[in-house]
CSV table of C-alpha atoms in Angstrom, one decimal:
chain,number,residue,atom,x,y,z
A,1,MET,CA,8.5,-18.4,11.4
A,2,THR,CA,8.8,-18.8,7.6
A,3,LYS,CA,9.6,-15.7,5.7
A,4,ASN,CA,6.9,-15.0,3.2
A,5,THR,CA,8.1,-13.4,0.0
A,6,THR,CA,4.9,-13.3,-2.0
A,7,PRO,CA,4.2,-9.7,-3.8
A,8,ARG,CA,1.5,-10.1,-1.2
A,9,ALA,CA,3.3,-10.9,2.2
A,10,LEU,CA,5.7,-7.4,0.7
A,11,ALA,CA,2.7,-5.1,0.8
A,12,VAL,CA,1.1,-6.5,4.0
A,13,GLU,CA,5.1,-5.8,5.9
A,14,ALA,CA,5.0,-2.3,3.7
A,15,LEU,CA,1.5,-1.0,4.8
A,16,THR,CA,2.3,-2.6,8.6
A,17,ARG,CA,5.1,-0.3,8.6
A,18,VAL,CA,3.5,2.5,7.3
A,19,ALA,CA,0.4,2.4,9.8
A,20,ASN,CA,3.7,2.6,12.0
A,21,GLY,CA,4.4,6.3,10.7
A,22,ALA,CA,6.6,5.4,7.9
A,23,TYR,CA,5.9,7.4,4.7
A,24,SER,CA,4.2,5.1,1.9
A,25,ASN,CA,6.3,6.2,-0.8
A,26,LEU,CA,9.6,5.9,0.8
A,27,GLN,CA,8.5,3.0,2.6
A,28,LEU,CA,6.9,1.3,-0.5
A,29,GLU,CA,11.0,1.8,-2.1
A,30,THR,CA,12.9,0.4,0.5
A,31,THR,CA,10.6,-2.5,-0.1
A,32,LEU,CA,10.8,-3.0,-3.8
A,33,GLU,CA,14.7,-2.1,-3.8
A,34,SER,CA,15.1,-5.1,-1.1
A,35,HIS,CA,13.9,-7.6,-3.0
A,36,ASN,CA,14.5,-8.7,-6.5
A,37,LEU,CA,10.8,-8.5,-8.2
A,38,SER,CA,9.8,-8.6,-11.7
A,39,ASP,CA,8.5,-5.5,-12.7
A,40,VAL,CA,5.4,-7.2,-13.0
A,41,ASP,CA,5.4,-8.0,-9.1
A,42,ARG,CA,6.6,-4.4,-8.5
A,43,ARG,CA,4.0,-2.9,-10.2
A,44,PHE,CA,1.7,-5.8,-8.4
A,45,VAL,CA,2.9,-4.8,-4.6
A,46,THR,CA,2.6,-0.8,-5.9
A,47,ASN,CA,-1.0,-1.5,-7.0
A,48,LEU,CA,-1.4,-2.9,-3.5
A,49,VAL,CA,0.2,-0.9,-1.1
A,50,TYR,CA,-1.5,2.5,-2.5
A,51,GLY,CA,-4.5,0.8,-3.2
A,52,THR,CA,-5.0,-0.5,0.3
A,53,ILE,CA,-4.6,3.2,1.9
A,54,GLN,CA,-6.4,5.1,-0.2
A,55,HIS,CA,-9.5,2.7,0.3
A,56,GLN,CA,-8.3,2.3,3.9
A,57,LEU,CA,-11.5,4.1,6.0
A,58,THR,CA,-13.7,2.0,2.9
A,59,LEU,CA,-12.4,-1.3,3.7
A,60,GLU,CA,-11.8,-0.8,7.8
A,61,TYR,CA,-15.9,-0.4,7.7
A,62,TYR,CA,-16.4,-3.5,6.1
A,63,LEU,CA,-13.9,-5.6,7.7
A,64,GLU,CA,-15.6,-4.1,10.6
A,65,GLY,CA,-19.0,-6.1,10.9
A,66,PHE,CA,-16.7,-9.8,10.7
A,67,VAL,CA,-14.6,-8.6,13.6
A,68,LYS,CA,-16.1,-8.3,17.3
A,69,PRO,CA,-16.2,-5.1,18.8
A,70,ASN,CA,-13.6,-6.0,21.4
A,71,GLN,CA,-11.1,-8.3,19.0
A,72,LYS,CA,-7.7,-7.0,19.6
A,73,VAL,CA,-6.9,-8.2,16.0
A,74,LEU,CA,-3.0,-7.6,15.3
A,75,PRO,CA,-1.5,-5.0,12.8
A,76,TRP,CA,-0.3,-7.4,10.2
A,77,VAL,CA,-3.7,-9.7,10.5
A,78,LYS,CA,-5.3,-6.7,9.9
A,79,MET,CA,-3.3,-5.6,6.8
A,80,THR,CA,-3.2,-8.7,5.4
A,81,LEU,CA,-7.6,-8.7,5.3
A,82,LEU,CA,-7.4,-5.1,4.3
A,83,VAL,CA,-5.4,-6.1,1.1
A,84,ALA,CA,-7.4,-9.4,0.2
A,85,LEU,CA,-10.6,-7.3,0.3
A,86,TYR,CA,-8.8,-4.5,-1.5
A,87,GLN,CA,-8.0,-6.7,-4.1
A,88,GLY,CA,-11.5,-9.0,-4.3
A,89,LEU,CA,-13.4,-5.2,-4.8
A,90,TYR,CA,-11.1,-3.1,-6.8
A,91,LEU,CA,-8.9,-5.4,-8.8
A,92,ASP,CA,-10.8,-7.8,-11.7
A,93,ARG,CA,-8.4,-9.5,-13.0
A,94,VAL,CA,-6.9,-11.2,-9.5
A,95,PRO,CA,-9.3,-15.0,-8.7
A,96,LYS,CA,-10.7,-15.0,-5.5
A,97,ARG,CA,-9.0,-18.6,-5.0
A,98,ALA,CA,-5.1,-16.9,-5.3
A,99,ILE,CA,-6.8,-14.0,-3.1
A,100,PHE,CA,-7.7,-16.5,-0.4
A,101,ASN,CA,-4.9,-18.9,-0.6
A,102,GLU,CA,-2.0,-16.3,-0.3
A,103,ALA,CA,-4.2,-14.8,2.6
A,104,ILE,CA,-4.7,-17.7,4.8
A,105,GLN,CA,-0.8,-18.9,3.9
A,106,LEU,CA,0.4,-15.6,5.3
A,107,ALA,CA,-1.4,-15.9,8.0
A,108,LYS,CA,0.1,-19.4,8.5
A,109,ASP,CA,3.6,-18.4,8.2
A,110,ARG,CA,3.6,-15.1,9.8
A,111,GLY,CA,1.1,-16.1,12.8
A,112,HIS,CA,-0.1,-19.3,14.0
A,113,GLU,CA,-2.9,-21.8,14.2
A,114,GLY,CA,-5.8,-19.4,15.7
A,115,ILE,CA,-4.6,-16.5,13.6
A,116,ARG,CA,-4.5,-19.1,10.7
A,117,ARG,CA,-8.2,-20.0,11.6
A,118,PHE,CA,-9.2,-16.2,12.2
A,119,VAL,CA,-8.2,-15.1,9.0
A,120,THR,CA,-9.9,-18.2,7.2
A,121,GLY,CA,-12.7,-17.9,9.5
A,122,VAL,CA,-13.6,-13.8,8.4
A,123,LEU,CA,-12.7,-14.0,4.1
A,124,HIS,CA,-14.9,-17.2,3.7
A,125,ALA,CA,-17.9,-15.2,5.9
A,126,MET,CA,-16.8,-11.7,4.1
A,127,ASP,CA,-17.7,-14.4,0.9
A,128,ARG,CA,-21.1,-15.9,2.2
A,129,GLN,CA,-22.6,-12.8,3.4
A,130,GLY,CA,-21.7,-10.3,1.7
A,131,LEU,CA,-20.6,-6.9,2.2
A,132,PRO,CA,-22.9,-3.6,3.5
A,133,ASP,CA,-23.3,-1.2,0.3
A,134,VAL,CA,-21.8,2.4,1.4
A,135,ASN,CA,-24.5,4.1,-0.5
A,136,GLU,CA,-27.0,3.0,1.6
A,137,ILE,CA,-26.0,5.0,4.5
A,138,LYS,CA,-27.9,7.9,5.3
A,139,ASP,CA,-25.5,10.6,6.6
A,140,PRO,CA,-24.5,12.3,3.4
A,141,VAL,CA,-20.8,13.5,4.6
A,142,LYS,CA,-20.6,9.6,6.4
A,143,ARG,CA,-21.8,8.2,3.3
A,144,LEU,CA,-19.4,10.0,0.8
A,145,SER,CA,-16.1,9.9,3.4
A,146,LEU,CA,-16.8,5.9,3.6
A,147,LYS,CA,-17.0,5.7,-0.6
A,148,TYR,CA,-14.5,7.5,-0.9
A,149,SER,CA,-12.4,7.0,1.8
A,150,VAL,CA,-11.4,10.6,3.5
A,151,PRO,CA,-12.0,11.8,6.8
A,152,GLU,CA,-15.6,13.5,7.9
A,153,TRP,CA,-14.3,16.6,8.7
A,154,LEU,CA,-11.8,17.1,5.3
A,155,VAL,CA,-15.7,16.2,3.4
A,156,THR,CA,-17.3,19.1,5.3
A,157,ALA,CA,-14.1,21.1,4.3
A,158,ILE,CA,-13.8,20.7,1.0
A,159,GLN,CA,-18.4,20.7,0.6
A,160,LYS,CA,-17.9,24.1,2.1
A,161,GLN,CA,-15.2,25.8,0.0
A,162,VAL,CA,-16.6,24.6,-3.4
A,163,GLY,CA,-19.9,23.1,-3.1
A,164,ASP,CA,-21.2,19.7,-2.9
A,165,ASP,CA,-21.2,19.0,-7.3
A,166,LYS,CA,-17.0,20.2,-7.0
A,167,ALA,CA,-16.4,18.3,-3.8
A,168,VAL,CA,-17.8,14.9,-5.2
A,169,SER,CA,-15.6,15.7,-8.5
A,170,ILE,CA,-12.6,16.4,-6.3
A,171,LEU,CA,-13.2,13.0,-4.1
A,172,GLU,CA,-13.3,10.9,-7.2
A,173,THR,CA,-10.1,12.2,-8.8
A,174,ILE,CA,-8.3,12.1,-5.8
A,175,ASN,CA,-8.0,7.4,-5.8
A,176,GLN,CA,-6.8,7.5,-9.3
A,177,PRO,CA,-3.5,7.3,-10.2
A,178,ALA,CA,-1.2,10.4,-10.6
A,179,ALA,CA,-0.2,11.0,-14.0
A,180,GLN,CA,4.0,11.3,-14.5
A,181,SER,CA,5.0,14.9,-15.8
A,182,VAL,CA,8.5,16.0,-16.3
A,183,ARG,CA,10.1,19.6,-16.7
A,184,VAL,CA,12.8,20.4,-19.5
A,185,ASN,CA,15.9,21.8,-18.4
A,186,THR,CA,16.3,24.6,-20.8
A,187,ALA,CA,19.1,25.6,-19.2
A,188,VAL,CA,20.8,23.0,-20.9
A,189,ALA,CA,18.6,21.4,-23.8
A,190,THR,CA,15.4,22.2,-26.2
A,191,VAL,CA,11.7,21.6,-25.4
A,192,GLU,CA,11.9,20.2,-29.0
A,193,GLU,CA,15.5,17.8,-28.6
A,194,VAL,CA,14.3,16.6,-25.2
A,195,GLU,CA,11.0,15.3,-27.1
A,196,GLN,CA,12.7,13.9,-29.9
A,197,SER,CA,15.0,11.6,-27.6
A,198,LEU,CA,12.4,10.5,-25.4
A,199,VAL,CA,10.6,9.5,-28.3
A,200,ALA,CA,13.3,8.0,-30.0
A,201,GLN,CA,13.5,5.5,-26.0
A,202,GLY,CA,9.5,4.2,-26.1
A,203,TYR,CA,8.2,6.8,-23.8
A,204,THR,CA,4.9,8.5,-25.4
A,205,VAL,CA,4.9,11.8,-25.1
A,206,THR,CA,2.7,14.5,-24.0
A,207,PRO,CA,2.6,18.0,-23.8
A,208,SER,CA,1.6,19.8,-20.6
A,209,VAL,CA,-1.7,21.8,-20.3
A,210,VAL,CA,-0.6,23.0,-17.2
A,211,ALA,CA,2.7,24.6,-17.4
A,212,GLY,CA,5.5,25.0,-20.4
A,213,ASN,CA,8.3,23.2,-21.3
A,214,ALA,CA,6.7,20.5,-19.8
A,215,PHE,CA,5.7,16.8,-20.6
A,216,ARG,CA,3.2,14.0,-19.3
A,217,LEU,CA,5.2,10.6,-20.2
A,218,THR,CA,3.7,7.0,-19.9
A,219,ASP,CA,5.3,3.0,-20.9
A,220,LYS,CA,7.9,3.8,-18.7
A,221,ALA,CA,9.5,5.6,-15.6
A,222,ALA,CA,11.5,9.4,-16.3
A,223,ASN,CA,13.9,8.1,-14.1
A,224,GLN,CA,15.1,5.7,-16.4
A,225,SER,CA,16.0,7.7,-19.8
A,226,ASN,CA,19.0,9.0,-19.9
A,227,VAL,CA,17.9,13.2,-20.8
A,228,PHE,CA,17.1,12.6,-16.8
A,229,GLU,CA,20.4,11.2,-16.1
A,230,THR,CA,22.1,13.9,-18.3
A,231,GLY,CA,20.0,16.4,-16.5
A,232,GLU,CA,17.9,17.9,-19.6
A,233,LEU,CA,14.9,16.9,-17.3
A,234,THR,CA,13.8,16.5,-14.0
A,235,ILE,CA,10.0,14.9,-12.5
A,236,GLN,CA,7.8,17.3,-11.2
A,237,ASP,CA,4.4,17.6,-11.3
A,238,GLU,CA,2.7,20.6,-13.9
A,239,SER,CA,1.3,22.4,-11.0
A,240,ALA,CA,4.4,22.6,-8.8
A,241,MET,CA,5.8,24.2,-11.8
A,242,LEU,CA,3.3,27.4,-11.8
A,243,PRO,CA,4.5,29.1,-8.7
A,244,VAL,CA,8.2,30.1,-10.2
A,245,GLU,CA,6.3,30.7,-13.7
A,246,ALA,CA,4.0,33.4,-11.6
A,247,LEU,CA,7.8,35.1,-10.3
A,248,GLN,CA,8.6,36.5,-13.7
A,249,VAL,CA,12.4,35.9,-13.2
A,250,ARG,CA,14.3,38.0,-15.2
A,251,PRO,CA,18.1,36.5,-16.2
A,252,GLY,CA,20.1,39.2,-13.9
A,253,ASP,CA,17.6,38.5,-10.8
A,254,GLN,CA,18.5,38.2,-7.0
A,255,VAL,CA,16.1,35.0,-6.1
A,256,LEU,CA,15.4,33.8,-2.9
A,257,ASP,CA,13.7,30.2,-2.6
A,258,ALA,CA,13.0,30.4,1.1
A,259,CYS,CA,11.1,27.3,2.1
A,260,ALA,CA,13.4,24.8,-1.4
A,261,ALA,CA,14.3,21.2,-0.2
A,262,PRO,CA,14.3,18.9,-2.6
A,263,GLY,CA,15.3,21.9,-4.6
A,264,GLY,CA,12.5,21.4,-7.7
A,265,LYS,CA,11.6,25.1,-8.1
A,266,THR,CA,15.4,26.1,-6.9
A,267,THR,CA,16.4,24.6,-9.9
A,268,GLN,CA,13.5,25.9,-12.1
A,269,ILE,CA,14.5,29.3,-10.7
A,270,ALA,CA,18.1,28.7,-11.6
A,271,ALA,CA,17.3,27.8,-15.5
A,272,LEU,CA,15.7,30.9,-16.1
A,273,LEU,CA,19.2,32.8,-14.4
A,274,ASP,CA,22.2,33.7,-15.8
A,275,ALA,CA,25.5,33.8,-13.7
A,276,HIS,CA,27.0,35.7,-16.4
A,277,SER,CA,24.6,38.7,-15.6
A,278,GLY,CA,24.8,37.9,-11.9
A,279,GLY,CA,21.6,36.3,-11.4
A,280,LYS,CA,21.4,33.7,-8.6
A,281,VAL,CA,18.9,31.6,-6.1
A,282,THR,CA,19.7,31.0,-2.8
A,283,ALA,CA,18.0,28.2,-1.4
A,284,LEU,CA,16.9,27.9,2.1
A,285,ASP,CA,15.9,24.6,4.2
A,286,LEU,CA,16.0,24.3,7.9
A,287,HIS,CA,17.9,21.1,7.4
A,288,ALA,CA,21.8,20.4,6.4
A,289,LYS,CA,20.8,17.1,5.3
A,290,LYS,CA,18.1,18.5,2.8
A,291,VAL,CA,20.4,21.8,2.0
A,292,LYS,CA,22.5,18.7,0.8
A,293,LEU,CA,19.4,17.3,-1.6
A,294,ILE,CA,19.3,21.1,-3.1
A,295,GLU,CA,23.1,20.9,-3.9
A,296,LYS,CA,22.4,17.6,-5.3
A,297,ASN,CA,20.1,18.1,-7.8
A,298,ALA,CA,21.4,21.5,-8.5
A,299,ASP,CA,24.5,19.9,-9.7
A,300,ARG,CA,22.7,16.6,-11.8
A,301,MET,CA,20.6,19.9,-13.6
A,302,HIS,CA,24.1,21.9,-14.0
A,303,VAL,CA,23.1,24.8,-12.9
A,304,SER,CA,25.1,24.8,-9.4
A,305,ASP,CA,26.7,28.1,-10.6
A,306,ARG,CA,22.8,29.9,-9.9
A,307,VAL,CA,22.4,28.3,-7.2
A,308,ASP,CA,23.2,28.9,-3.3
A,309,ALA,CA,22.6,26.6,-1.2
A,310,VAL,CA,21.9,27.6,3.0
A,311,ALA,CA,21.0,26.1,5.8
A,312,LEU,CA,18.3,28.5,7.5
A,313,ASP,CA,15.1,28.3,9.4
A,314,ALA,CA,13.3,31.3,7.1
A,315,ARG,CA,11.5,33.1,9.9
A,316,ASN,CA,15.5,33.7,11.0
A,317,ILE,CA,16.1,35.4,7.6
A,318,ASN,CA,17.1,38.8,9.8
A,319,ASP,CA,19.7,37.2,11.0
A,320,GLN,CA,21.7,36.4,7.9
A,321,PHE,CA,20.4,39.2,5.0
A,322,PRO,CA,20.0,42.7,4.6
A,323,LYS,CA,16.4,43.9,4.1
A,324,LYS,CA,15.2,45.1,0.5
A,325,GLU,CA,18.5,42.2,-0.9
A,326,PHE,CA,15.8,40.2,-3.3
A,327,ASP,CA,14.2,40.7,-6.6
A,328,ARG,CA,11.8,37.7,-6.6
A,329,ILE,CA,10.9,35.7,-4.0
A,330,LEU,CA,9.1,32.6,-3.5
A,331,VAL,CA,7.4,31.1,-0.4
A,332,ASP,CA,6.4,27.5,-1.2
A,333,ALA,CA,5.7,26.5,2.2
A,334,PRO,CA,5.2,24.0,4.4
A,335,CYS,CA,1.6,22.8,4.3
A,336,SER,CA,-1.0,20.0,4.9
A,337,GLY,CA,-0.1,18.6,1.4
A,338,LEU,CA,-3.5,17.9,0.9
A,339,GLY,CA,-3.3,18.5,-2.6
A,340,LEU,CA,-1.1,15.2,-3.0
A,341,ILE,CA,-3.7,12.8,-1.6
A,342,ARG,CA,-2.7,10.9,-4.9
A,343,ARG,CA,0.7,10.5,-4.9
A,344,LYS,CA,0.8,10.4,-0.7
A,345,PRO,CA,-2.5,9.0,0.6
A,346,GLU,CA,-1.7,8.3,4.1
A,347,ILE,CA,-1.9,12.1,3.9
A,348,ARG,CA,-5.3,12.2,4.8
A,349,TYR,CA,-5.8,9.9,7.9
A,350,GLU,CA,-2.6,11.9,9.3
A,351,LYS,CA,-4.0,15.8,9.5
A,352,THR,CA,-6.1,17.3,11.2
A,353,PRO,CA,-8.4,20.9,11.7
A,354,GLN,CA,-5.8,21.6,14.6
A,355,ASP,CA,-3.3,21.1,12.3
A,356,ILE,CA,-4.4,22.9,9.6
A,357,GLN,CA,-4.8,26.1,12.1
A,358,GLN,CA,-1.1,25.2,13.5
A,359,LEU,CA,0.4,25.6,9.8
A,360,GLN,CA,-1.5,28.9,8.9
A,361,LYS,CA,0.5,30.6,12.1
A,362,VAL,CA,4.1,28.9,10.4
A,363,GLN,CA,2.8,30.0,6.7
A,364,LEU,CA,2.2,33.8,8.2
A,365,GLY,CA,5.3,33.6,9.9
A,366,ILE,CA,8.0,32.9,7.2
A,367,LEU,CA,5.9,35.5,4.7
A,368,ASP,CA,6.5,38.1,7.2
A,369,ALA,CA,9.8,37.3,7.8
A,370,VAL,CA,10.4,36.9,4.4
A,371,SER,CA,8.7,40.1,3.2
A,372,GLU,CA,11.3,42.7,4.3
A,373,LYS,CA,14.0,41.2,2.4
A,374,LEU,CA,11.8,42.5,-1.3
A,375,LYS,CA,13.4,45.1,-3.1
A,376,PRO,CA,10.8,47.8,-3.8
A,377,ASN,CA,8.8,46.8,-7.3
A,378,GLY,CA,9.9,43.2,-6.7
A,379,ILE,CA,7.6,39.8,-6.0
A,380,LEU,CA,7.1,37.9,-3.4
A,381,VAL,CA,5.2,34.3,-4.5
A,382,TYR,CA,2.7,31.9,-2.2
A,383,SER,CA,2.0,28.9,-3.0
A,384,THR,CA,1.1,25.5,-1.3
A,385,CYS,CA,0.4,22.3,-2.6
A,386,THR,CA,-3.2,22.0,-0.7
A,387,ILE,CA,-6.8,22.7,-1.5
A,388,LEU,CA,-7.5,23.8,1.7
A,389,ASP,CA,-8.5,28.1,1.7
A,390,THR,CA,-7.2,28.6,5.6
A,391,GLU,CA,-3.7,27.5,4.0
A,392,ASN,CA,-4.2,29.4,1.0
A,393,ALA,CA,-6.5,32.1,0.2
A,394,ASP,CA,-7.2,33.3,4.0
A,395,VAL,CA,-3.0,33.4,3.6
A,396,ALA,CA,-3.0,35.4,1.4
A,397,ALA,CA,-5.6,38.1,2.6
A,398,LYS,CA,-4.6,37.7,6.5
A,399,PHE,CA,-0.6,39.0,4.8
A,400,LEU,CA,-1.9,41.6,2.8
A,401,GLU,CA,-4.0,43.0,6.0
A,402,ALA,CA,-0.8,43.3,7.9
A,403,HIS,CA,1.6,44.5,5.3
A,404,PRO,CA,-0.2,47.6,3.6
A,405,ASP,CA,3.2,48.4,1.8
A,406,PHE,CA,2.4,44.8,-0.7
A,407,GLU,CA,-0.4,44.8,-3.1
A,408,SER,CA,-2.0,41.3,-4.8
A,409,ILE,CA,-1.1,40.8,-8.4
A,410,ARG,CA,-2.7,38.4,-10.9
A,411,VAL,CA,-1.1,35.2,-10.8
A,412,GLU,CA,0.4,35.0,-15.0
A,413,THR,CA,1.4,31.3,-16.1
A,414,GLN,CA,2.7,30.4,-19.6
A,415,LEU,CA,-0.3,28.4,-21.0
A,416,LYS,CA,-2.6,31.1,-18.8
A,417,VAL,CA,-4.2,28.3,-17.1
A,418,LYS,CA,-7.6,29.2,-15.9
A,419,ASP,CA,-7.4,32.4,-17.6
A,420,ASP,CA,-11.3,33.6,-17.3
A,421,ARG,CA,-11.5,33.1,-13.5
A,422,SER,CA,-12.3,36.2,-11.7
A,423,THR,CA,-9.6,36.1,-8.4
A,424,ASP,CA,-6.3,37.7,-9.0
A,425,THR,CA,-5.3,34.0,-6.8
A,426,LEU,CA,-4.6,30.3,-8.8
A,427,ALA,CA,-6.3,27.2,-7.1
A,428,ILE,CA,-6.1,24.0,-9.0
A,429,TYR,CA,-7.9,21.3,-7.7
A,430,PRO,CA,-6.6,17.8,-8.7
A,431,ASP,CA,-9.7,17.2,-10.7
A,432,ASP,CA,-9.3,20.2,-12.9
A,433,PHE,CA,-6.1,19.0,-15.0
A,434,ASP,CA,-5.7,15.4,-13.1
A,435,SER,CA,-2.5,17.0,-11.7
A,436,ASP,CA,-1.3,17.9,-8.1
A,437,GLY,CA,-3.7,20.2,-6.0
A,438,PHE,CA,-2.1,23.2,-5.7
A,439,PHE,CA,-2.2,27.2,-4.6
A,440,VAL,CA,-0.5,30.2,-6.6
A,441,SER,CA,-0.6,34.0,-5.1
A,442,ALA,CA,1.1,36.7,-6.2
A,443,PHE,CA,2.0,39.9,-4.4
A,444,ARG,CA,4.6,43.3,-5.4
A,445,LYS,CA,6.1,45.4,-2.8
A,446,LYS,CA,4.7,49.0,-3.6
A,447,LYS,CA,7.8,50.8,-1.7
């Protein structure tokens, strides 16, 4: 078998591994690092991988009409056809001849003559007969599901939560490329200094409208800048910066970051603390390997003197810390991650309603355990990177119901995001600011 290492072949290989359980972002990184590709080819592989995953339900719907119901198709052959379909439907500048020729060549190189004939036949049949129009599907939920490539249960859940118009707006947004955003490390540099340095290095820099001390960058990857290397900035989505803003951290506070890895919020908290005043953030994670990642990030950001990383399941915190130990507690809880669909597009296909209910139990378990460790008048912030009420507003309400010694307080952010809302909690949807979906709630311990 001839090894085909064209961008399309590499994309098919990566997608096949993702279909077998690999994370798209990690698999793509591995694929790109193991091949010496030009910047153009790297971008093309990235586009093919993420684009095919983002539109997978739609592409599979089109493919079904050209494959016999009981016909067995090898995973890599299916991905070869889906990648070809994606290019033809969503990439205007790619010639049809190049799409067909490379798909057929890949089938020949990696398979046998029968597979080559099959791929050739399917591609030419699609070209000759055309594809069905998803807009003609009568069932409205199925139509939205296949148009935006989102499972029907998730379409229904979003519609129920925010209404039809807002649901469509969210669905239209999640297949768009995610913006690149960074947070300035104010422990070692000013916002103005970092902005000037980035502009001098050729970046287009736009101040965030969501989070303080943050920018959006275009033109180059943020981790290629010298201010990233020196720890003057870190890569973090704008919405993800809001939970720490809601904590209202003071320089001398004792802070618990209960679900901390990889440490983005830990270092954000640490930048607000003063080690000389005794300020410290205790960062927990279940896995020792991830604790080392927190420590590595704290080192790069020059805040190690304010960070104590510990391998511990937050639900078992009673084993190690006394009651009323912390002034501030952040629970950025394990969740379905459905607010991150643009960055991890396969998430939408992996989660089920049963998963969401199970996650709620975990989230409430963590909140229940850590709540005893908060000092009177201390602030507890609960946040997730999902958009479903089951993991968000419902968790906040259930926590308050079970803990009458806590009261809800309004989530305040530096730039007063959604300041006209009627709720104490803050829900950010992907279409609100073209950022990740996020939820933030805050509670004060009364006694």
